[in-house]
Short mmCIF file of C-alpha atoms in Angstrom, two decimals:
data_model
loop_
_atom_site.label_atom_id
_atom_site.label_comp_id
_atom_site.label_asym_id
_atom_site.label_seq_id
_atom_site.Cartn_x
_atom_site.Cartn_y
_atom_site.Cartn_z
CA UNK A 13 -41.72 -75.02 60.48
CA UNK A 14 -45.38 -75.22 59.32
CA UNK A 15 -45.83 -77.04 55.98
CA UNK A 16 -46.90 -73.93 54.05
CA UNK A 17 -43.98 -71.86 55.31
CA UNK A 18 -41.59 -74.74 54.57
CA UNK A 19 -42.94 -74.94 51.02
CA UNK A 20 -42.52 -71.19 50.53
CA UNK A 21 -38.98 -71.37 51.87
CA UNK A 22 -38.14 -74.19 49.47
CA UNK A 23 -39.59 -72.23 46.56
CA UNK A 24 -37.53 -69.17 47.57
CA UNK A 25 -34.35 -71.23 47.68
CA UNK A 26 -35.08 -72.70 44.26
CA UNK A 27 -35.76 -69.25 42.81
CA UNK A 28 -32.50 -67.92 44.26
CA UNK A 29 -30.59 -70.82 42.72
CA UNK A 30 -32.19 -70.13 39.36
CA UNK A 31 -31.15 -66.47 39.52
CA UNK A 32 -27.50 -67.44 40.15
CA UNK A 33 -25.78 -67.70 36.77
CA UNK A 34 -24.36 -71.12 35.93
CA UNK A 35 -20.58 -71.23 35.69
CA UNK A 36 -19.08 -71.99 32.33
CA UNK A 37 -17.16 -75.30 32.44
CA UNK A 38 -13.43 -75.73 31.95
CA UNK A 39 -12.75 -75.45 28.18
CA UNK A 40 -12.34 -78.71 26.29
CA UNK A 41 -11.56 -77.32 22.84
CA UNK A 42 -7.95 -76.41 23.65
CA UNK A 43 -5.18 -77.47 26.05
CA UNK A 44 -5.93 -76.54 29.64
CA UNK A 45 -3.72 -74.00 31.40
CA UNK A 46 -2.40 -75.38 34.69
CA UNK A 47 -0.86 -72.72 36.94
CA UNK A 48 2.19 -74.47 38.35
CA UNK A 49 2.18 -73.63 42.07
CA UNK A 50 0.03 -70.66 41.05
CA UNK A 51 1.52 -67.84 39.00
CA UNK A 52 4.82 -68.78 40.59
CA UNK A 53 6.87 -66.79 38.10
CA UNK A 54 5.24 -63.62 39.46
CA UNK A 55 4.50 -64.30 43.16
CA UNK A 56 5.90 -66.62 45.85
CA UNK A 57 4.70 -70.12 45.03
CA UNK A 58 1.74 -71.80 46.72
CA UNK A 59 0.21 -68.63 48.12
CA UNK A 60 -3.29 -67.23 47.75
CA UNK A 61 -1.73 -64.31 45.89
CA UNK A 62 -0.07 -66.64 43.37
CA UNK A 63 -3.24 -68.66 42.80
CA UNK A 64 -5.41 -65.55 42.47
CA UNK A 65 -3.09 -63.90 39.98
CA UNK A 66 -2.94 -67.12 37.96
CA UNK A 67 -6.71 -67.14 37.53
CA UNK A 68 -6.71 -63.47 36.60
CA UNK A 69 -4.15 -64.35 33.92
CA UNK A 70 -6.39 -67.05 32.46
CA UNK A 71 -5.44 -70.28 34.25
CA UNK A 72 -8.01 -73.08 34.08
CA UNK A 73 -6.51 -75.02 37.01
CA UNK A 74 -4.44 -74.05 40.03
CA UNK A 75 -1.97 -76.59 41.34
CA UNK A 76 -1.49 -77.07 45.10
CA UNK A 77 1.23 -79.52 46.10
CA UNK A 78 0.10 -81.14 49.34
CA UNK A 79 2.05 -82.06 52.46
CA UNK A 80 0.89 -82.67 56.02
CA UNK A 81 1.25 -80.78 59.27
CA UNK A 82 1.97 -82.52 62.57
CA UNK A 83 -1.75 -82.46 63.34
CA UNK A 84 -2.78 -83.96 60.01
CA UNK A 85 -3.86 -80.86 58.08
CA UNK A 86 -2.97 -80.66 54.38
CA UNK A 87 -1.13 -77.50 53.41
CA UNK A 88 0.18 -76.25 50.09
CA UNK A 89 3.97 -76.50 49.86
CA UNK A 90 6.10 -77.96 47.09
CA UNK A 91 8.07 -79.98 49.63
CA UNK A 92 7.64 -80.89 53.26
CA UNK A 93 11.02 -79.17 53.76
CA UNK A 94 10.14 -75.47 53.94
CA UNK A 95 13.45 -73.76 54.71
CA UNK A 96 13.71 -72.42 51.16
CA UNK A 97 10.14 -71.15 50.76
CA UNK A 98 9.32 -69.59 54.15
CA UNK A 99 10.89 -67.57 56.96
CA UNK A 100 10.85 -70.61 59.26
CA UNK A 101 14.61 -70.38 59.95
CA UNK A 102 14.23 -67.03 61.68
CA UNK A 103 11.14 -67.98 63.66
CA UNK A 104 11.94 -71.57 64.66
CA UNK A 105 15.74 -71.93 64.41
CA UNK A 106 15.74 -74.76 66.96
CA UNK A 107 13.51 -76.96 64.78
CA UNK A 108 16.19 -77.55 62.14
CA UNK A 109 16.79 -81.26 61.73
CA UNK A 110 17.92 -83.96 59.33
CA UNK A 111 15.68 -86.58 57.77
CA UNK A 112 15.67 -89.18 55.03
CA UNK A 113 12.76 -88.58 52.64
CA UNK A 114 12.26 -91.13 49.88
CA UNK A 115 15.92 -92.14 50.10
CA UNK A 116 17.31 -88.59 50.08
CA UNK A 117 18.98 -87.15 53.17
CA UNK A 118 17.70 -83.62 53.77
CA UNK A 119 18.50 -81.00 56.37
CA UNK A 120 16.02 -78.27 57.17
CA UNK A 121 12.57 -77.64 58.59
CA UNK A 122 9.71 -80.03 57.87
CA UNK A 123 5.97 -79.41 57.92
CA UNK A 124 5.27 -82.63 59.79
CA UNK A 125 7.15 -81.20 62.80
CA UNK A 126 4.80 -78.21 63.05
CA UNK A 127 1.15 -77.85 63.96
CA UNK A 128 -1.07 -75.79 61.70
CA UNK A 129 -1.15 -73.06 64.36
CA UNK A 130 2.65 -72.87 64.23
CA UNK A 131 2.74 -72.81 60.44
CA UNK A 132 0.24 -69.93 60.53
CA UNK A 133 3.06 -67.85 62.04
CA UNK A 134 5.22 -68.24 58.92
CA UNK A 135 5.30 -66.18 55.75
CA UNK A 136 6.26 -67.33 52.26
CA UNK A 137 9.25 -66.15 50.30
CA UNK A 138 10.49 -66.60 46.76
CA UNK A 139 12.54 -69.77 46.31
CA UNK A 140 14.65 -68.73 43.29
CA UNK A 141 17.29 -66.02 43.62
CA UNK A 142 16.74 -64.60 40.12
CA UNK A 143 13.00 -64.00 40.59
CA UNK A 144 11.52 -60.99 42.35
CA UNK A 145 11.68 -60.97 46.14
CA UNK A 146 9.44 -57.92 46.45
CA UNK A 147 6.65 -60.02 47.98
CA UNK A 148 8.73 -61.97 50.50
CA UNK A 149 7.25 -62.06 53.98
CA UNK A 150 3.74 -61.01 52.96
CA UNK A 151 1.71 -64.20 52.46
CA UNK A 152 0.83 -67.11 54.78
CA UNK A 153 0.78 -70.80 53.94
CA UNK A 154 -2.71 -71.86 52.79
CA UNK A 155 -4.43 -75.11 53.70
CA UNK A 156 -5.92 -77.34 51.01
CA UNK A 157 -9.41 -76.47 52.21
CA UNK A 158 -8.58 -72.79 51.77
CA UNK A 159 -7.33 -73.44 48.24
CA UNK A 160 -10.58 -75.24 47.38
CA UNK A 161 -12.62 -72.35 48.79
CA UNK A 162 -10.50 -69.88 46.83
CA UNK A 163 -10.99 -71.79 43.57
CA UNK A 164 -14.74 -71.76 44.12
CA UNK A 165 -14.77 -68.03 44.90
CA UNK A 166 -12.55 -67.11 41.95
CA UNK A 167 -14.65 -69.21 39.61
CA UNK A 168 -17.86 -67.49 40.68
CA UNK A 169 -16.22 -64.08 40.31
CA UNK A 170 -15.22 -64.71 36.70
CA UNK A 171 -18.20 -66.85 35.73
CA UNK A 172 -16.13 -69.89 34.74
CA UNK A 173 -15.05 -72.91 36.76
CA UNK A 174 -11.58 -72.84 38.29
CA UNK A 175 -10.21 -76.36 38.62
CA UNK A 176 -7.81 -77.73 41.21
CA UNK A 177 -4.92 -80.06 40.40
CA UNK A 178 -3.45 -81.29 43.71
CA UNK A 179 -0.28 -83.35 43.88
CA UNK A 180 0.36 -85.76 46.73
CA UNK A 181 3.98 -85.10 47.72
CA UNK A 182 5.95 -88.03 49.11
CA UNK A 183 2.83 -90.09 49.86
CA UNK A 184 4.75 -93.21 50.94
CA UNK A 185 6.88 -91.17 53.32
CA UNK A 186 3.84 -89.51 54.85
CA UNK A 187 2.11 -92.85 55.25
CA UNK A 188 5.19 -94.30 56.96
CA UNK A 189 5.21 -91.54 59.60
CA UNK A 190 1.51 -91.95 60.32
CA UNK A 191 0.28 -88.94 58.35
CA UNK A 192 -1.23 -90.40 55.16
CA UNK A 193 -2.29 -87.75 52.67
CA UNK A 194 -5.08 -89.56 50.87
CA UNK A 195 -7.82 -89.70 53.56
CA UNK A 196 -7.68 -85.96 54.22
CA UNK A 197 -7.46 -85.17 50.49
CA UNK A 198 -10.54 -87.22 49.64
CA UNK A 199 -12.46 -85.94 52.66
CA UNK A 200 -11.92 -82.35 51.54
CA UNK A 201 -13.03 -83.11 47.99
CA UNK A 202 -16.12 -84.98 49.17
CA UNK A 203 -17.10 -82.17 51.52
CA UNK A 204 -17.37 -79.90 48.46
CA UNK A 205 -19.07 -82.45 46.22
CA UNK A 206 -15.94 -82.88 44.09
CA UNK A 207 -15.52 -86.65 44.30
CA UNK A 208 -17.05 -87.32 40.91
CA UNK A 209 -15.83 -88.19 37.45
CA UNK A 210 -16.73 -84.85 35.89
CA UNK A 211 -15.36 -82.71 38.72
CA UNK A 212 -12.83 -80.03 37.72
CA UNK A 213 -10.15 -81.94 39.58
CA UNK A 214 -7.09 -84.01 38.72
CA UNK A 215 -5.04 -85.76 41.40
CA UNK A 216 -1.41 -86.26 40.41
CA UNK A 217 1.47 -88.24 41.83
CA UNK A 218 4.92 -89.54 40.93
CA UNK A 219 4.10 -92.78 42.79
CA UNK A 220 2.09 -95.31 40.83
CA UNK A 221 1.29 -97.29 43.99
CA UNK A 222 -0.36 -94.20 45.40
CA UNK A 223 -2.52 -93.81 42.28
CA UNK A 224 -3.37 -97.52 42.04
CA UNK A 225 -4.77 -97.31 45.58
CA UNK A 226 -6.66 -94.10 44.84
CA UNK A 227 -8.25 -95.66 41.75
CA UNK A 228 -10.41 -97.79 44.01
CA UNK A 229 -11.24 -94.94 46.39
CA UNK A 230 -12.30 -92.03 44.18
CA UNK A 231 -13.93 -91.22 40.86
CA UNK A 232 -11.72 -88.16 40.35
CA UNK A 233 -9.37 -88.26 37.35
CA UNK A 234 -5.82 -89.33 38.13
CA UNK A 235 -2.55 -88.34 36.46
CA UNK A 236 0.72 -90.23 36.72
CA UNK A 237 3.74 -87.95 36.71
CA UNK A 238 6.37 -89.65 34.59
CA UNK A 239 10.01 -89.59 35.59
CA UNK A 240 11.11 -92.57 33.50
CA UNK A 241 12.74 -92.10 30.10
CA UNK A 242 11.63 -95.34 28.47
CA UNK A 243 7.93 -94.58 28.15
CA UNK A 244 7.00 -97.44 25.83
CA UNK A 245 3.54 -98.15 24.41
CA UNK A 246 3.32 -101.16 26.73
CA UNK A 247 4.15 -99.02 29.76
CA UNK A 248 1.55 -96.45 28.72
CA UNK A 249 -1.09 -99.17 28.41
CA UNK A 250 -0.22 -100.27 31.96
CA UNK A 251 -0.52 -96.69 33.23
CA UNK A 252 -3.96 -96.49 31.62
CA UNK A 253 -5.16 -99.22 34.00
CA UNK A 254 -4.88 -96.86 36.97
CA UNK A 255 -4.66 -93.31 35.57
CA UNK A 256 -6.46 -91.06 33.13
CA UNK A 257 -3.43 -89.14 32.00
CA UNK A 258 0.32 -88.74 32.18
CA UNK A 259 2.22 -85.67 33.22
CA UNK A 260 5.46 -85.62 31.24
CA UNK A 261 8.46 -83.35 31.22
CA UNK A 262 8.43 -81.37 27.98
CA UNK A 263 11.89 -82.76 27.20
CA UNK A 264 10.27 -86.18 26.75
CA UNK A 265 8.09 -84.62 24.06
CA UNK A 266 10.94 -82.93 22.21
CA UNK A 267 14.60 -82.52 23.13
CA UNK A 268 15.97 -78.99 23.69
CA UNK A 269 18.34 -78.72 20.74
CA UNK A 270 17.14 -76.94 17.61
CA UNK A 271 17.36 -80.00 15.34
CA UNK A 272 15.54 -82.40 17.67
CA UNK A 273 12.67 -84.45 16.26
CA UNK A 274 9.56 -84.78 18.48
CA UNK A 275 9.07 -88.17 20.10
CA UNK A 276 6.02 -90.42 19.77
CA UNK A 277 5.05 -90.06 23.42
CA UNK A 278 1.95 -87.93 22.80
CA UNK A 279 0.70 -90.19 20.01
CA UNK A 280 1.39 -93.36 22.00
CA UNK A 281 -0.27 -91.98 25.12
CA UNK A 282 -3.36 -90.96 23.17
CA UNK A 283 -3.47 -94.42 21.59
CA UNK A 284 -3.53 -95.83 25.14
CA UNK A 285 -6.46 -93.57 26.02
CA UNK A 286 -4.41 -91.19 28.16
CA UNK A 287 -4.38 -87.42 28.27
CA UNK A 288 -0.96 -85.74 28.11
CA UNK A 289 -0.11 -82.75 30.29
CA UNK A 290 3.41 -81.33 29.94
CA UNK A 291 5.52 -79.78 32.69
CA UNK A 292 6.94 -77.29 33.40
CA UNK A 293 7.12 -74.35 30.98
CA UNK A 294 9.16 -71.43 32.35
CA UNK A 295 10.07 -68.24 30.58
CA UNK A 296 13.53 -67.43 31.96
CA UNK A 297 16.58 -68.09 29.75
CA UNK A 298 18.01 -70.53 32.32
CA UNK A 299 15.02 -72.81 31.68
CA UNK A 300 14.03 -72.07 28.08
CA UNK A 301 15.44 -74.49 25.49
CA UNK A 302 17.66 -73.10 22.74
CA UNK A 303 15.24 -74.36 20.08
CA UNK A 304 12.82 -71.51 20.95
CA UNK A 305 15.24 -68.67 20.27
CA UNK A 306 14.47 -66.88 23.52
CA UNK A 307 10.72 -66.79 22.90
CA UNK A 308 8.71 -68.66 25.59
CA UNK A 309 5.50 -68.30 23.55
CA UNK A 310 7.14 -70.38 20.81
CA UNK A 311 7.47 -73.27 23.28
CA UNK A 312 3.78 -73.08 24.14
CA UNK A 313 2.81 -73.08 20.47
CA UNK A 314 4.99 -76.06 19.68
CA UNK A 315 3.40 -78.06 22.48
CA UNK A 316 -0.03 -77.15 21.13
CA UNK A 317 0.94 -78.19 17.59
CA UNK A 318 2.20 -81.52 18.90
CA UNK A 319 -1.18 -82.22 20.51
CA UNK A 320 -0.81 -81.88 24.28
CA UNK A 321 -3.98 -81.75 26.35
CA UNK A 322 -2.66 -79.50 29.11
CA UNK A 323 0.31 -77.27 29.93
CA UNK A 324 1.85 -76.61 33.34
CA UNK A 325 3.44 -73.18 33.49
CA UNK A 326 4.99 -70.83 36.04
CA UNK A 327 3.77 -67.96 33.85
CA UNK A 328 0.12 -68.64 32.99
CA UNK A 329 -0.06 -65.32 31.13
CA UNK A 330 2.58 -66.60 28.70
CA UNK A 331 0.70 -69.87 28.20
CA UNK A 332 -2.50 -67.91 27.55
CA UNK A 333 -0.69 -65.82 24.90
CA UNK A 334 0.59 -68.99 23.29
CA UNK A 335 -2.99 -70.21 23.05
CA UNK A 336 -4.04 -66.87 21.51
CA UNK A 337 -6.41 -66.15 24.38
CA UNK A 338 -7.49 -62.61 25.13
CA UNK A 339 -5.68 -61.27 28.24
CA UNK A 340 -7.77 -61.05 31.38
CA UNK A 341 -5.34 -58.87 33.32
CA UNK A 342 -3.13 -56.00 32.23
#
């Protein structure tokens, strides 16, 4: 291209970029809303429909749990066993098998036994019997790259960044079978310019070894999902050496009975320099603690009063109401 034409082309590109409105960042003046598996209280979990609805309801982050296919592609499923969340049993009945995953013996169908092309043939279904099954059989399994593209598209449509909050599921197991999750995860983030400290991304894991290794490989913020009950100040200071936050069950913040006194976990975590994101708020009576008198918004508001930095919820619309945010979808 001649120099003058190249210069004009560069000027045109710059002008186009200037005309594109800048996206508003993820809010920092309130707890972030993390759509747990998407708006999974309303649509089958880990589907484009669930993620899209979550953003329409006000979610700041969408959460894809990541597992691997046989050919090394990351897909969004809560577990590598997919018998309960897809129609795999009717389409591949002969693939049913038994495996030991992180010490637990499981029987079913596993993503690592299927290529991406085979998984494309499946459709998602609702996992819980008491939630709506009206959308069963309608939505395919998305890849992580598709989730990242969706977040970018949804953010541009609403004019505010949509973050992603991937969880590495069973990372040691995947590594042991020759399908490590981390290289593909980081490659996807880097391809979109998201491997940076201020990216709208958190990587979460229940395995501290997984996060300790990632600490030296990425600048993205890391969150350790806590399953231990004795979360002492010393343990929190240790976690702060490899993570930026802790994801804690809300029962570690305050017990379910009406007379329970909140613990010190939020205060101690903040003293250690850690953010605190609580999981998982659900609106149904089977999940909602008695202390909230049947009102799921009351649970959100208590978590806010106690000082959490983020809230995982199956119903992002309920979390948004608890934060007194104007509804974005009716």
